mmCIF file of C-alpha atoms in Angstrom:
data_model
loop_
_atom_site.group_PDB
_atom_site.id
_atom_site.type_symbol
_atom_site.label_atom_id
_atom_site.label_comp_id
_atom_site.label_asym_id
_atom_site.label_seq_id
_atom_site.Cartn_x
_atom_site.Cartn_y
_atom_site.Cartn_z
ATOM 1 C CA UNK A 3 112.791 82.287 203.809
ATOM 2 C CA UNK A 4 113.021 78.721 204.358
ATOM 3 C CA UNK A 5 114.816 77.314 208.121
ATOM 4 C CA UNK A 6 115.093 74.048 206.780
ATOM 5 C CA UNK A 7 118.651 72.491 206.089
ATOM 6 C CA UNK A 8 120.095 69.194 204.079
ATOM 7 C CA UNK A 9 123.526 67.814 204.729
ATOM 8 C CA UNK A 10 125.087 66.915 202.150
ATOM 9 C CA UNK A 11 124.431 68.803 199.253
ATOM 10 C CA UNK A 12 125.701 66.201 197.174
ATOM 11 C CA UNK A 13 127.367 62.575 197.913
ATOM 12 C CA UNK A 14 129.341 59.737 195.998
ATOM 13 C CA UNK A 15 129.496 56.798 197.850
ATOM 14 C CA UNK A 16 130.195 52.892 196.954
ATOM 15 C CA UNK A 17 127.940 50.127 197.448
ATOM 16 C CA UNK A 18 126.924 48.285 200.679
ATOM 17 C CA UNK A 19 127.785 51.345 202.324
ATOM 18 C CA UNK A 20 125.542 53.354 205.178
ATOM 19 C CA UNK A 21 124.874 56.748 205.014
ATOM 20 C CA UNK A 22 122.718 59.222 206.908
ATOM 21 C CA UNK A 23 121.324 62.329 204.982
ATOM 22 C CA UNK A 24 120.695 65.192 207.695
ATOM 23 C CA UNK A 25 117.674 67.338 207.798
ATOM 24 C CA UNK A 26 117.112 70.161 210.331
ATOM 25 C CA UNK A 27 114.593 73.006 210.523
ATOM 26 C CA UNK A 28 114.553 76.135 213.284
ATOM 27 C CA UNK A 29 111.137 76.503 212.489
ATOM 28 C CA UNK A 30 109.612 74.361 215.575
ATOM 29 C CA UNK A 31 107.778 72.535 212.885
ATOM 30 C CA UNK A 32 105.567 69.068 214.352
ATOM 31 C CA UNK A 33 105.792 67.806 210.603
ATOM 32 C CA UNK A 34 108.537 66.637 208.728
ATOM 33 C CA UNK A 35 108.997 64.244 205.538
ATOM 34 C CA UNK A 36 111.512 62.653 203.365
ATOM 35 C CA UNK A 37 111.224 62.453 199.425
ATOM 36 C CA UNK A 38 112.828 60.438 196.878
ATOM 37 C CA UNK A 39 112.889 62.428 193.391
ATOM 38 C CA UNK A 40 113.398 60.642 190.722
ATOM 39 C CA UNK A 41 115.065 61.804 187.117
ATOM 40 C CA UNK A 42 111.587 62.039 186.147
ATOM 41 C CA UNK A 43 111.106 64.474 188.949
ATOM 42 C CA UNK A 44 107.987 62.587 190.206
ATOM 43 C CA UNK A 45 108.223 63.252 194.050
ATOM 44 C CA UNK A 46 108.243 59.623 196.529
ATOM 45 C CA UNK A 47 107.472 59.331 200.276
ATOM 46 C CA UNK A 48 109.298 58.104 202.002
ATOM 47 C CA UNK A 49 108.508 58.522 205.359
ATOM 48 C CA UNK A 50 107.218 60.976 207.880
ATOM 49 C CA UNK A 51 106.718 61.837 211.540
ATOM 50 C CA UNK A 52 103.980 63.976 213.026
ATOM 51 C CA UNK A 53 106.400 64.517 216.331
ATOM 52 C CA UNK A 54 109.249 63.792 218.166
ATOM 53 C CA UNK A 55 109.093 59.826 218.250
ATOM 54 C CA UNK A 56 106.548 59.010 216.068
ATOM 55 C CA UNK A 57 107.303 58.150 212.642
ATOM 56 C CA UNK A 58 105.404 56.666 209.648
ATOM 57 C CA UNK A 59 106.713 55.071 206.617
ATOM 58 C CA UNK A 60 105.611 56.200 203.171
ATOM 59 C CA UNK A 61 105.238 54.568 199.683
ATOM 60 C CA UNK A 62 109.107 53.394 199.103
ATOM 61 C CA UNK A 63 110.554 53.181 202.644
ATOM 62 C CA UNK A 64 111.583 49.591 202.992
ATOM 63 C CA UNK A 65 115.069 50.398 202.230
ATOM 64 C CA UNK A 66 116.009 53.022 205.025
ATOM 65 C CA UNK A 67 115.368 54.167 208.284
ATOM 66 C CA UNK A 68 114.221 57.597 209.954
ATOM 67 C CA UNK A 69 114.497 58.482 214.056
ATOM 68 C CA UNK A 70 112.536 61.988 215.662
ATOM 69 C CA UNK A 71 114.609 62.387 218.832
ATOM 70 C CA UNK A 72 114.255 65.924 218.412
ATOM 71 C CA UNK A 73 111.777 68.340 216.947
ATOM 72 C CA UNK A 74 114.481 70.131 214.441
ATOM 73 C CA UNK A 75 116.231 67.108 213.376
ATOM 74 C CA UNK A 76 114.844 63.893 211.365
ATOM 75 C CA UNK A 77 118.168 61.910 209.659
ATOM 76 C CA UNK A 78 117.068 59.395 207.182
ATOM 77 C CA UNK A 79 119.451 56.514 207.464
ATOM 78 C CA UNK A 80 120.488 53.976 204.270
ATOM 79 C CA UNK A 81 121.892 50.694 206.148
ATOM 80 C CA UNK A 82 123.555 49.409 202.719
ATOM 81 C CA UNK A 83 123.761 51.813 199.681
ATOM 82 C CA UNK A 84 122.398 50.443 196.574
ATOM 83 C CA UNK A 85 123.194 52.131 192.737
ATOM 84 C CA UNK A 86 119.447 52.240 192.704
ATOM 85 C CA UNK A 87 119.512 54.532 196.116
ATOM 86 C CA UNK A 88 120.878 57.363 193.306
ATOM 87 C CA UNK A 89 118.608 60.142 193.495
ATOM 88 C CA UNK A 90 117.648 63.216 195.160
ATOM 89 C CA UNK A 91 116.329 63.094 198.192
ATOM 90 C CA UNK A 92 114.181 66.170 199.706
ATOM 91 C CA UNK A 93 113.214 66.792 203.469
ATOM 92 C CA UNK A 94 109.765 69.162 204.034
ATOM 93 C CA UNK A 95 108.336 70.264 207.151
ATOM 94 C CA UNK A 96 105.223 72.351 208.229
ATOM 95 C CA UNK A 97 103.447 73.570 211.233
ATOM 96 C CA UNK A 98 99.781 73.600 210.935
ATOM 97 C CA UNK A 99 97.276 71.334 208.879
ATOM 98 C CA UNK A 100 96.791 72.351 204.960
ATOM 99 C CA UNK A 101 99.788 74.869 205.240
ATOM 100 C CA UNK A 102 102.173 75.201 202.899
ATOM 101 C CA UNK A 103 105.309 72.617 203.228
ATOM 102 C CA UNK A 104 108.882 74.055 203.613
ATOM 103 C CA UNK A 105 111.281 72.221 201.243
ATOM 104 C CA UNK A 106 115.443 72.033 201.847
ATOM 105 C CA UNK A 107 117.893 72.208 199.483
ATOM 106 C CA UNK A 108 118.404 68.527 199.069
ATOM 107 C CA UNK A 109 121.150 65.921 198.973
ATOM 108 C CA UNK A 110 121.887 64.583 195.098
ATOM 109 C CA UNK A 111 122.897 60.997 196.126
ATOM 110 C CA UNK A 112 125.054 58.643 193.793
ATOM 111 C CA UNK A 113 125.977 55.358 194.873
ATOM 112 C CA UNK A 114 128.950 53.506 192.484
ATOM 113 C CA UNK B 26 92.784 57.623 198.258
ATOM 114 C CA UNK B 27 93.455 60.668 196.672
ATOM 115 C CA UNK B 28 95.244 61.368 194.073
ATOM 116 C CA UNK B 29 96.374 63.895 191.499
ATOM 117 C CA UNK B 30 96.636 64.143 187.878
ATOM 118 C CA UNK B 31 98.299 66.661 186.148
ATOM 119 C CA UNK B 32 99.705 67.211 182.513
ATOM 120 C CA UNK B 33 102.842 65.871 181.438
ATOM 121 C CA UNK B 34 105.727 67.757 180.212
ATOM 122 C CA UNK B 35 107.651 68.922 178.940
ATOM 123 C CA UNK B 36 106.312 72.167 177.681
ATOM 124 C CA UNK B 37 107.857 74.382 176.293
ATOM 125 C CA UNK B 38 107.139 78.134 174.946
ATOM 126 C CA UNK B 39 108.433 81.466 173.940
ATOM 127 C CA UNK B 40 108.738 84.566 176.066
ATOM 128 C CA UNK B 41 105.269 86.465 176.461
ATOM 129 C CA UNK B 42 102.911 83.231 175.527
ATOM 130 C CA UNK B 43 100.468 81.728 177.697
ATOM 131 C CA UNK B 44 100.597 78.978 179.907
ATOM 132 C CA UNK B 45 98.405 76.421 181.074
ATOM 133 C CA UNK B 46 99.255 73.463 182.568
ATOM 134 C CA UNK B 47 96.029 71.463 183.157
ATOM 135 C CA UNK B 48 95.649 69.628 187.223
ATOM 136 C CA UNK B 49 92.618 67.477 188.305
ATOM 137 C CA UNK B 50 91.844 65.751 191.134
ATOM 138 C CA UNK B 51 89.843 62.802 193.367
ATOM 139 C CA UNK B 52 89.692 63.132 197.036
ATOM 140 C CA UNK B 53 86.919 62.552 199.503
ATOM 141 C CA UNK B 54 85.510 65.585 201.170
ATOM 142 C CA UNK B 55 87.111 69.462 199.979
ATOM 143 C CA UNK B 56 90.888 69.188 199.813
ATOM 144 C CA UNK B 57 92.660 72.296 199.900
ATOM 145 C CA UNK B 58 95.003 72.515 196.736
ATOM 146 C CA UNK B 59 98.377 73.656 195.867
ATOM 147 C CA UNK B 60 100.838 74.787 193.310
ATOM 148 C CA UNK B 61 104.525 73.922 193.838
ATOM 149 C CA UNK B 62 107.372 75.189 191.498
ATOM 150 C CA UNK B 63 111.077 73.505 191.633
ATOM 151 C CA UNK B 64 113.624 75.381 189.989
ATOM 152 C CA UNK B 65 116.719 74.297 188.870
ATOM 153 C CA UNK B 66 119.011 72.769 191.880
ATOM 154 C CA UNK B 67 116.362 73.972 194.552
ATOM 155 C CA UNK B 68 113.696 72.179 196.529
ATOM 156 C CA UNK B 69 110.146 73.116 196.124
ATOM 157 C CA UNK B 70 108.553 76.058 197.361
ATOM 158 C CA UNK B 71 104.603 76.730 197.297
ATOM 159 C CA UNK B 72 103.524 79.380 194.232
ATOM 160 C CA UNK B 73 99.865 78.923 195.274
ATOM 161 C CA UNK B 74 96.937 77.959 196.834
ATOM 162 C CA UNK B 75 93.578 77.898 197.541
ATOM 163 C CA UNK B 76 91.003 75.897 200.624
ATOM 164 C CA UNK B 77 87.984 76.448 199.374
ATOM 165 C CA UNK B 78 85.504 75.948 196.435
ATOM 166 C CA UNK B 79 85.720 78.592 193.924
ATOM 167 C CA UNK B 80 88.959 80.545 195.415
ATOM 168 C CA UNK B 81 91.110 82.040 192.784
ATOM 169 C CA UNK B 82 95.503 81.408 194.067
ATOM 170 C CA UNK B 83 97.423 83.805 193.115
ATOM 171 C CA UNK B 84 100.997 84.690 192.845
ATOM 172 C CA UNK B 85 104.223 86.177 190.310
ATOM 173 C CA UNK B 86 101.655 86.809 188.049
ATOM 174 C CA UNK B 87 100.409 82.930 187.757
ATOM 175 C CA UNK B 88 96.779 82.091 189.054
ATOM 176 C CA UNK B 89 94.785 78.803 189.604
ATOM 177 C CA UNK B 90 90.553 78.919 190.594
ATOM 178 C CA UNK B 91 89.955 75.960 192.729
ATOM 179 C CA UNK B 92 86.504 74.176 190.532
ATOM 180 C CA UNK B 93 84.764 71.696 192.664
ATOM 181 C CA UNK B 94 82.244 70.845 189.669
ATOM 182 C CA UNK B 95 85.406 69.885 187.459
ATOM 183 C CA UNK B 96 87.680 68.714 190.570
ATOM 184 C CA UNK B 97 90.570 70.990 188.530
ATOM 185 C CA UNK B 98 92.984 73.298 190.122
ATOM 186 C CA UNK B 99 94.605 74.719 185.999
ATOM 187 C CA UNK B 100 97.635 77.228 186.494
ATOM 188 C CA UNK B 101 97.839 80.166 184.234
ATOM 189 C CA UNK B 102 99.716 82.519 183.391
ATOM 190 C CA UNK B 103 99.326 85.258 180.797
ATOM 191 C CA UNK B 104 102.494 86.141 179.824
ATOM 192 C CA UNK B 105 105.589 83.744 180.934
ATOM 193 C CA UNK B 106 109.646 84.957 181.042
ATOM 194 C CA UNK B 107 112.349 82.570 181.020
ATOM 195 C CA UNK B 108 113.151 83.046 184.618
ATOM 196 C CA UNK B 109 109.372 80.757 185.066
ATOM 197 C CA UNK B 110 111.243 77.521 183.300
ATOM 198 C CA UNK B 111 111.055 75.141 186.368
ATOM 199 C CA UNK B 112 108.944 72.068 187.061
ATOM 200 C CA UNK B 113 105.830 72.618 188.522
ATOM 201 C CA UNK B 114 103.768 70.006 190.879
ATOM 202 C CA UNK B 115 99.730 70.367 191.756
ATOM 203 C CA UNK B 116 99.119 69.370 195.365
ATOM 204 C CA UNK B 117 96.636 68.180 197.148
ATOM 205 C CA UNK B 118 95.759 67.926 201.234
ATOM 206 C CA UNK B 119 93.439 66.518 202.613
ATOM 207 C CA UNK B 120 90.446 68.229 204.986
ATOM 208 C CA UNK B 121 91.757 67.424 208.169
ATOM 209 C CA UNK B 122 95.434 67.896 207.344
ATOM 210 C CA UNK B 123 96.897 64.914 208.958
ATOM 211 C CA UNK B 124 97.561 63.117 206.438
ATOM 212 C CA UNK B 125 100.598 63.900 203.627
ATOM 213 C CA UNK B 126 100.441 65.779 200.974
ATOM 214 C CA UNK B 127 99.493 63.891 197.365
ATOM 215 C CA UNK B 128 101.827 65.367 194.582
ATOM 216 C CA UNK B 129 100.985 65.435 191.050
ATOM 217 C CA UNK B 130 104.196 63.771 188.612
ATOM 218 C CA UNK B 131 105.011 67.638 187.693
ATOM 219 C CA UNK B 132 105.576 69.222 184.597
ATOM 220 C CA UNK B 133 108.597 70.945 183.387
ATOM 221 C CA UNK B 134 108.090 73.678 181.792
ATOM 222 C CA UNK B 135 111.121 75.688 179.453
ATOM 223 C CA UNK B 136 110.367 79.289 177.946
ATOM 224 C CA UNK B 137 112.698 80.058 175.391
ATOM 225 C CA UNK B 138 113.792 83.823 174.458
#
């Protein structure tokens, strides 16, 4: 059911590297977020966007970066990998207020 | 701010026992609540839900009755299968919507055969 993509599935990358985890949806969805889960499986914000160009930044976003060019596509950007980056990270979106959230796949995220 | 507490895991049970897994909440106004379930190597998809006072969720067989008097938002089930062992996460949104949703830690639950 869900339109809502992650790219990579899974990563191993060194440290001090950047990466960008994709997330796209076909669903024409206004809302979109970006988790951090930890082992736990508590869920993190990270940050979110309400729109093309408008973005927020959640609970635990002072180590990345997000852009909203485009409605289907919000990349979530890690200037320099740390081995506490290593986690799964989750993208959502929705459409309408109090409606349920769409979840992707995710990208499982190691950093050496 | 809002927030949600729910009970921590894990839990586990046998095949054709009954489930509860306890959620309460604090917000400001009447949230509308939500059940998320996880399952192995997926993201989350919604189970549940309810927007008002006194509505009863419903879905696979598990239910949750949205109690303003105890703030709670419990999810049953009367008889649970192993295919139900997953993590499950209470959720709640605020009235107007615009703000994120608040997630409960989860709980994982495992039902043995």
């Amino acid at each position: 059911e869900a339109d809502i993509y992650q790219t990579p599935r899974y990563l191993v990358i060194g440290t001090g590297k950047k990466i960008t985890l994709e997330c796209s949806q076909t669903m024409g969805h206004d809302k979109m977020y970006w988790y951090q889960q930890d082992p736990g499986m508590e869920l993190h914000l990270i940050h979110y966007s309400y729109g093309v160009n408008s973005t927020e930044k959640g609970d635990l976003s002072s180590e990345s970066t997000v852009s909203r060019i485009r409605t289907e596509h919000f990349p979530l950007t890690l200037e320099s990998a740390r081995p506490s980056h290593t986690s799964q990270y989750l993208c959502a979106s929705t459409g309408l207020p109090n409606e349920k959230l769409f979840f992707g796949s995710g990208t499982q995220l190691s950093v050496l | 701010g809002d927030s949600v507490t729910q009970m921590e895991g894990p839990v586990t049970l046998s095949e054709e026992a009954f489930l509860t897994i306890n959620c309460t909440y604090t917000a400001t106004g009447y949230p509308s609540l939500f059940w998320y379930v996880q399952y192995p190597g997926e993201g989350l998809q919604l189970l549940l839900k309810a927007t008002k006072a006194d509505d009863k969720g419903s879905n696979k067989g598990f239910e949750a009755t949205y109690r303003k008097e105890t703030t709670s938002f419990h999810l049953e089930k009367g008889s649970v299968q192993v295919s139900d062992s997953a993590v499950y996460f209470c959720a709640l949104s605020g009235r107007s919507g615009n703000t994120p949703l608040v997630f409960g830690k989860g709980t994982r639950l495992s039902v043995i055969a």
